Short mmCIF file of C-alpha atoms and ligand atoms in Angstrom, two decimals:
data_model
loop_
_atom_site.label_atom_id
_atom_site.label_comp_id
_atom_site.label_asym_id
_atom_site.label_seq_id
_atom_site.Cartn_x
_atom_site.Cartn_y
_atom_site.Cartn_z
CA HIS A 20 115.82 80.12 -135.12
CA ALA A 21 117.25 82.83 -132.86
CA ALA A 22 118.27 80.40 -130.12
CA ASP A 23 120.08 78.18 -132.65
CA ALA A 24 121.82 81.22 -134.06
CA TYR A 25 123.18 82.16 -130.66
CA ARG A 26 124.10 78.56 -129.94
CA THR A 27 126.68 78.59 -132.73
CA ASP A 28 127.03 82.32 -133.25
CA LEU A 29 128.01 83.09 -129.64
CA MET A 30 127.11 86.66 -128.73
CA THR A 31 129.55 87.21 -125.89
CA ILE A 32 129.52 90.39 -123.85
CA THR A 33 132.86 91.38 -125.39
CA ARG A 34 131.47 91.04 -128.91
CA PHE A 35 128.25 92.80 -127.90
CA VAL A 36 130.13 95.81 -126.55
CA LEU A 37 132.41 95.92 -129.60
CA ASN A 38 129.27 95.94 -131.79
CA GLU A 39 127.97 98.85 -129.70
CA GLN A 40 131.32 100.62 -130.02
CA SER A 41 131.25 100.29 -133.83
CA LYS A 42 128.27 102.67 -133.76
CA TYR A 43 130.67 105.40 -132.57
CA PRO A 44 133.44 105.51 -135.22
CA GLU A 45 135.35 108.10 -133.22
CA SER A 46 135.48 105.73 -130.26
CA ARG A 47 138.98 104.52 -129.42
CA GLY A 48 137.69 101.39 -127.73
CA ASP A 49 138.42 102.74 -124.26
CA PHE A 50 135.00 101.78 -122.92
CA SER A 51 135.35 98.23 -124.27
CA ILE A 52 138.69 97.91 -122.51
CA LEU A 53 137.24 99.30 -119.26
CA LEU A 54 134.28 96.93 -119.40
CA SER A 55 136.49 93.92 -120.08
CA HIS A 56 138.30 94.64 -116.80
CA ILE A 57 135.02 94.93 -114.90
CA VAL A 58 133.91 91.62 -116.43
CA LEU A 59 137.19 90.01 -115.35
CA GLY A 60 136.57 91.19 -111.77
CA CYS A 61 133.07 89.70 -111.84
CA LYS A 62 134.32 86.34 -113.09
CA PHE A 63 136.84 86.21 -110.27
CA VAL A 64 134.28 87.14 -107.61
CA CYS A 65 131.81 84.63 -109.06
CA SER A 66 134.40 81.90 -108.68
CA CYS A 67 135.17 82.90 -105.05
CA VAL A 68 131.50 83.25 -104.06
CA ASN A 69 130.69 79.83 -105.52
CA LYS A 70 133.45 78.32 -103.40
CA ALA A 71 132.43 80.31 -100.29
CA GLY A 72 130.35 77.36 -99.08
CA LEU A 73 133.41 75.13 -99.26
CA ALA A 74 135.58 77.76 -97.62
CA LYS A 75 135.00 76.29 -94.17
CA LEU A 76 136.64 73.07 -95.37
CA ILE A 77 139.51 74.39 -97.43
CA GLY A 78 139.96 77.81 -95.81
CA LEU A 79 139.35 79.96 -98.86
CA ALA A 80 138.76 83.68 -98.67
CA GLY A 81 136.17 84.68 -96.16
CA GLU A 82 136.90 82.01 -93.62
CA THR A 83 139.65 81.71 -91.04
CA ASN A 84 141.34 78.34 -90.86
CA GLY A 85 144.05 79.34 -88.47
CA GLU A 86 145.74 82.08 -90.44
CA GLU A 87 143.73 85.24 -91.12
CA GLN A 88 141.84 85.08 -94.48
CA LYS A 89 140.43 88.20 -96.13
CA LYS A 90 136.66 88.59 -95.91
CA LEU A 91 135.06 88.04 -99.32
CA ASP A 92 133.87 91.63 -99.65
CA VAL A 93 137.35 92.98 -98.86
CA LEU A 94 138.93 90.52 -101.31
CA SER A 95 136.36 91.42 -104.00
CA ASN A 96 137.09 95.09 -103.48
CA GLU A 97 140.82 94.57 -103.95
CA VAL A 98 140.19 92.59 -107.13
CA PHE A 99 138.01 95.33 -108.63
CA VAL A 100 140.32 98.18 -107.62
CA LYS A 101 143.34 96.42 -109.12
CA ALA A 102 141.45 95.42 -112.29
CA LEU A 103 140.12 98.97 -112.80
CA VAL A 104 143.50 100.65 -112.16
CA SER A 105 145.29 98.18 -114.45
CA SER A 106 142.81 99.02 -117.26
CA SER A 107 144.50 102.48 -117.47
CA ARG A 108 141.06 103.87 -118.39
CA THR A 109 139.98 105.24 -114.99
CA CYS A 110 140.89 108.35 -112.99
CA ILE A 111 138.66 108.05 -109.89
CA LEU A 112 137.17 105.03 -108.14
CA VAL A 113 134.53 105.14 -105.39
CA SER A 114 133.95 101.86 -103.60
CA GLU A 115 131.50 101.02 -100.82
CA GLU A 116 134.50 99.44 -99.09
CA ASP A 117 136.72 102.55 -99.11
CA GLU A 118 135.92 105.63 -97.02
CA GLU A 119 137.89 107.89 -99.38
CA ALA A 120 137.72 108.07 -103.18
CA ILE A 121 140.71 106.49 -104.95
CA PHE A 122 142.54 108.87 -107.32
CA VAL A 123 144.44 106.78 -109.88
CA GLU A 124 148.13 107.70 -110.30
CA SER A 125 148.65 109.88 -113.38
CA SER A 126 150.68 107.29 -115.33
CA LYS A 127 147.66 104.93 -115.28
CA ARG A 128 144.91 107.51 -115.66
CA GLY A 129 141.99 107.42 -118.16
CA ARG A 130 138.77 109.40 -118.62
CA TYR A 131 136.31 107.17 -116.73
CA CYS A 132 135.12 107.39 -113.11
CA VAL A 133 133.74 104.13 -111.70
CA VAL A 134 131.53 103.93 -108.61
CA PHE A 135 130.84 100.43 -107.30
CA ASP A 136 129.79 98.14 -104.51
CA PRO A 137 132.04 95.12 -104.99
CA LEU A 138 129.86 92.69 -103.05
CA ASP A 139 126.47 94.13 -102.16
CA GLY A 140 124.47 92.05 -99.70
CA SER A 141 127.57 90.15 -98.60
CA SER A 142 125.98 89.48 -95.20
CA ASN A 143 123.84 86.94 -97.08
CA ILE A 144 126.77 84.79 -98.27
CA ASP A 145 126.64 82.26 -95.44
CA CYS A 146 123.01 81.33 -96.12
CA GLY A 147 123.49 81.08 -99.89
CA VAL A 148 121.26 84.02 -100.87
CA SER A 149 122.18 85.69 -104.18
CA ILE A 150 124.49 88.71 -103.83
CA GLY A 151 126.08 90.97 -106.39
CA THR A 152 128.44 93.61 -107.68
CA ILE A 153 126.84 96.93 -108.66
CA PHE A 154 128.64 99.60 -110.73
CA GLY A 155 128.10 102.93 -112.47
CA ILE A 156 130.38 104.74 -114.93
CA TYR A 157 130.79 108.50 -115.50
CA LEU A 158 133.07 110.31 -117.91
CA MET A 159 135.16 112.87 -116.02
CA LYS A 160 133.54 116.30 -116.31
CA ASP A 161 136.44 117.98 -118.09
CA GLY A 162 140.13 117.26 -118.67
CA GLY A 163 142.86 118.17 -116.20
CA GLU A 164 143.20 116.93 -112.66
CA PRO A 165 140.39 114.63 -111.50
CA THR A 166 138.44 115.95 -108.49
CA LEU A 167 135.51 114.70 -106.40
CA ALA A 168 133.23 116.84 -108.61
CA ASP A 169 133.79 114.18 -111.30
CA VAL A 170 131.91 111.61 -109.17
CA LEU A 171 129.45 113.97 -107.47
CA GLN A 172 127.43 114.18 -110.70
CA PRO A 173 123.69 113.46 -110.98
CA GLY A 174 122.88 109.88 -111.95
CA ARG A 175 121.50 111.05 -115.28
CA ASN A 176 125.10 111.82 -116.31
CA MET A 177 126.12 108.18 -116.04
CA ILE A 178 127.18 106.72 -119.41
CA ALA A 179 126.72 103.11 -118.26
CA ALA A 180 125.62 101.03 -115.28
CA GLY A 181 125.19 97.39 -114.44
CA TYR A 182 125.31 94.59 -111.92
CA CYS A 183 126.55 91.04 -111.73
CA MET A 184 124.40 88.70 -109.65
CA TYR A 185 126.10 85.65 -108.06
CA GLY A 186 123.21 83.25 -107.64
CA SER A 187 122.04 79.95 -109.15
CA SER A 188 123.79 81.30 -112.25
CA CYS A 189 126.09 84.27 -112.71
CA THR A 190 124.11 86.97 -114.52
CA PHE A 191 125.57 90.24 -115.80
CA VAL A 192 123.03 92.98 -116.61
CA LEU A 193 124.30 96.08 -118.42
CA SER A 194 123.06 99.30 -119.99
CA THR A 195 125.22 101.75 -121.94
CA GLY A 196 122.26 104.10 -122.43
CA THR A 197 120.50 102.32 -125.30
CA GLY A 198 118.44 99.69 -123.46
CA VAL A 199 119.27 96.84 -121.07
CA ASN A 200 120.83 93.47 -121.90
CA GLY A 201 121.47 90.41 -119.73
CA PHE A 202 124.33 87.93 -120.08
CA THR A 203 124.82 84.59 -118.34
CA LEU A 204 128.26 83.16 -117.53
CA ASP A 205 128.99 79.87 -119.27
CA PRO A 206 131.57 78.50 -116.84
CA SER A 207 132.81 75.98 -119.41
CA LEU A 208 133.78 78.87 -121.72
CA GLY A 209 134.43 81.49 -119.05
CA GLU A 210 132.35 83.83 -121.21
CA PHE A 211 129.20 85.85 -120.53
CA ILE A 212 126.69 84.94 -123.28
CA LEU A 213 123.72 87.16 -124.26
CA THR A 214 120.66 85.44 -122.78
CA HIS A 215 118.29 88.36 -122.08
CA PRO A 216 118.38 90.74 -125.09
CA ASP A 217 116.64 94.11 -124.75
CA ILE A 218 115.03 93.63 -121.29
CA LYS A 219 111.82 95.64 -120.78
CA ILE A 220 110.16 95.87 -117.36
CA PRO A 221 106.38 95.20 -117.37
CA LYS A 222 104.42 98.48 -117.19
CA LYS A 223 102.63 97.24 -114.05
CA GLY A 224 103.45 94.39 -111.69
CA LYS A 225 101.86 92.14 -109.05
CA ILE A 226 104.76 92.26 -106.55
CA TYR A 227 105.87 94.76 -103.95
CA SER A 228 109.26 94.39 -102.27
CA VAL A 229 110.00 96.13 -98.97
CA ASN A 230 111.27 95.26 -95.49
CA GLU A 231 107.92 95.24 -93.65
CA GLY A 232 109.86 95.06 -90.39
CA ASN A 233 110.41 98.82 -90.72
CA ALA A 234 106.65 99.57 -91.03
CA LYS A 235 106.51 101.21 -87.59
CA ASN A 236 108.82 103.98 -88.83
CA TRP A 237 107.42 104.64 -92.32
CA ASP A 238 106.05 108.02 -93.36
CA GLY A 239 102.45 108.48 -94.52
CA PRO A 240 102.76 107.96 -98.29
CA THR A 241 104.84 104.78 -97.93
CA ALA A 242 102.43 103.38 -95.34
CA LYS A 243 99.46 104.28 -97.57
CA TYR A 244 101.05 102.65 -100.63
CA VAL A 245 101.87 99.39 -98.83
CA GLU A 246 98.35 99.34 -97.33
CA LYS A 247 96.97 99.69 -100.90
CA CYS A 248 99.14 96.75 -102.04
CA LYS A 249 97.71 94.56 -99.26
CA PHE A 250 94.09 95.81 -99.16
CA PRO A 251 93.31 97.22 -102.62
CA LYS A 252 90.10 99.30 -102.57
CA ASP A 253 89.34 98.84 -106.27
CA GLY A 254 88.50 95.16 -105.90
CA SER A 255 91.76 94.07 -107.58
CA SER A 256 93.83 91.26 -106.08
CA PRO A 257 96.37 92.12 -103.40
CA LYS A 258 100.00 92.21 -104.56
CA SER A 259 102.45 89.52 -103.44
CA LEU A 260 105.30 90.46 -101.11
CA ARG A 261 108.75 89.27 -102.19
CA TYR A 262 111.72 90.56 -100.18
CA ILE A 263 115.12 88.86 -100.38
CA GLY A 264 117.11 91.52 -98.56
CA SER A 265 119.81 91.57 -101.22
CA MET A 266 119.34 94.57 -103.53
CA VAL A 267 120.75 92.92 -106.66
CA ALA A 268 118.38 89.94 -106.27
CA ASP A 269 115.33 92.10 -105.45
CA VAL A 270 116.01 94.50 -108.33
CA HIS A 271 116.76 91.69 -110.82
CA ARG A 272 113.40 90.07 -110.02
CA THR A 273 111.66 93.45 -110.30
CA LEU A 274 113.34 94.10 -113.68
CA LEU A 275 112.24 90.74 -115.11
CA TYR A 276 108.84 90.23 -113.44
CA GLY A 277 107.74 93.84 -112.79
CA GLY A 278 106.42 95.36 -109.58
CA VAL A 279 108.15 97.77 -107.24
CA PHE A 280 111.14 97.69 -104.89
CA LEU A 281 111.16 100.19 -102.03
CA TYR A 282 113.74 101.18 -99.48
CA PRO A 283 111.96 104.21 -97.99
CA ALA A 284 113.14 106.80 -95.52
CA ASP A 285 111.99 106.16 -92.00
CA LYS A 286 112.10 107.98 -88.65
CA LYS A 287 115.38 106.24 -87.75
CA SER A 288 117.05 106.79 -91.15
CA PRO A 289 115.69 109.96 -92.83
CA ASN A 290 117.69 109.14 -96.00
CA GLY A 291 116.85 105.47 -96.04
CA LYS A 292 119.68 102.94 -96.17
CA LEU A 293 120.81 102.54 -99.77
CA ARG A 294 123.78 104.49 -101.12
CA VAL A 295 123.23 107.01 -103.93
CA LEU A 296 126.32 106.52 -106.09
CA TYR A 297 126.68 102.75 -106.24
CA GLU A 298 123.22 101.37 -105.37
CA VAL A 299 120.49 103.94 -106.15
CA PHE A 300 121.97 105.47 -109.33
CA PRO A 301 123.04 102.30 -111.19
CA MET A 302 119.77 100.47 -110.41
CA SER A 303 117.71 103.55 -111.32
CA PHE A 304 119.64 103.93 -114.59
CA LEU A 305 118.90 100.30 -115.52
CA ILE A 306 115.22 100.45 -114.51
CA GLU A 307 114.66 103.65 -116.55
CA GLN A 308 116.48 102.15 -119.55
CA ALA A 309 114.11 99.15 -119.29
CA GLY A 310 111.05 101.46 -119.35
CA GLY A 311 110.40 101.79 -115.62
CA GLN A 312 111.03 104.68 -113.28
CA SER A 313 112.80 105.45 -110.01
CA PHE A 314 111.78 108.04 -107.42
CA THR A 315 113.35 109.21 -104.13
CA GLY A 316 110.13 110.41 -102.47
CA LYS A 317 111.00 113.95 -103.58
CA GLU A 318 112.34 113.72 -107.17
CA ARG A 319 113.45 111.46 -110.03
CA ALA A 320 116.30 109.46 -108.52
CA LEU A 321 118.69 110.18 -111.41
CA ASP A 322 118.23 113.94 -110.91
CA LEU A 323 119.66 113.80 -107.40
CA VAL A 324 122.99 115.66 -107.10
CA PRO A 325 125.09 113.90 -104.42
CA LYS A 326 127.16 116.05 -102.05
CA LYS A 327 129.09 113.21 -100.44
CA ILE A 328 130.35 110.02 -102.06
CA HIS A 329 128.66 107.68 -99.53
CA GLU A 330 125.42 109.56 -99.00
CA ARG A 331 122.14 107.64 -98.88
CA SER A 332 118.70 108.20 -100.42
CA PRO A 333 115.26 106.63 -100.15
CA ILE A 334 114.35 104.73 -103.33
CA PHE A 335 111.12 103.58 -104.99
CA LEU A 336 111.87 101.85 -108.29
CA GLY A 337 110.18 99.47 -110.72
CA SER A 338 107.21 99.29 -113.08
CA TYR A 339 106.28 102.67 -114.49
CA ASP A 340 102.62 102.62 -113.42
CA ASP A 341 103.35 101.27 -109.93
CA VAL A 342 105.92 103.99 -109.19
CA GLU A 343 103.51 106.57 -110.65
CA GLU A 344 101.08 105.67 -107.83
CA ILE A 345 103.79 106.30 -105.23
CA ILE A 346 104.69 109.64 -106.84
CA ALA A 347 101.01 110.65 -106.65
CA LEU A 348 100.82 109.75 -102.94
CA TYR A 349 103.91 111.87 -102.14
CA ALA A 350 102.55 114.74 -104.26
CA ALA A 351 99.24 114.63 -102.34
CA GLU A 352 101.20 114.72 -99.06
CA GLU A 353 103.19 117.70 -100.33
CA LYS A 354 99.94 119.58 -101.05
CA LYS A 355 98.71 119.00 -97.50
CA GLU A 356 101.85 120.54 -96.02
P1 LIG B 438 117.50 95.56 -94.71
C1 LIG B 438 122.25 94.53 -98.05
O1 LIG B 438 122.82 94.70 -96.77
C2 LIG B 438 121.69 95.87 -98.48
O2 LIG B 438 122.68 96.84 -98.56
C3 LIG B 438 120.98 95.73 -99.82
O3 LIG B 438 121.58 94.78 -100.64
C4 LIG B 438 119.57 95.33 -99.41
O4 LIG B 438 118.59 95.75 -100.33
C5 LIG B 438 119.39 96.08 -98.08
O5 LIG B 438 120.70 96.30 -97.55
C6 LIG B 438 118.58 95.25 -97.08
O6 LIG B 438 118.43 96.06 -95.93
O7 LIG B 438 117.49 96.74 -93.76
O8 LIG B 438 116.12 95.30 -95.27
O9 LIG B 438 118.15 94.33 -94.17
#
């Protein structure tokens, strides 16, 4: 029985990636080494986040108990930057926490460019809501000196993307371009074990996920779509609203249960709120690899070509058929103009 097999034949993330690598005989194992450093960072952050609740008592990261302690998102960022640099497989890092891109010193340089949000949704830590690390990986465009052009590539050029969600369990979801797989941390082993092989998002879902508090500022197509979710005209049941306000948690639910997650543009923020490189692209990559789609209101999200490393974009991602309805509403609006 499959479950028994895994129970004794532990498919760890390391083994899984090495299996993947064996499909590319010319591969020198660089990606496996890079990923193992990302996984190390996630294990460390998982351990800190789980203690965050205790921090008030024992003054761990994120809380001040007299002397200044680093905030958890700053600490997480330092852990990931140091882990990625020490892998000697990266040349540029873009972090949500750093205004400027980090160019790795030449003696420690590799071919990969990693864009990441070390602790997305960190404002939710104090109330125990799930938060996460989100990352995307590009190969540098061509040899020679790394430049910003190596990270200002469309999302479709990513070779891998994933997130690690720190919630009731620590779940690592990864795609290297051939489907999506989920791994759960077994704290007793300190290993991520394959628990969600070959994740596929349902073609249509019963959930919509958006911050309804912004409804006053939505454009026509978004307002029309949400209205349709609440008051369907075809006699079908209304969709349920689920909004956690932590992108990793909302996207993880969408990936597993189906439905659609929206962070639309609005009058106050014409490009929405979420960042292209390390929120929109990695989540869009995963959703497409799981059979869904992701749209910006104008185009396929992965076709966007970023001009700045922290630029934002509206995002509508999830079940293929649900996003198709949103695309049709924006197309109809386009025709009117
Ligand atoms: P709002 C968290 O701050 C975050 O960056 C994402 O994780 C989340 O999806 C979004 O912002 C929530 O934003 O405006 O609904 O609170």
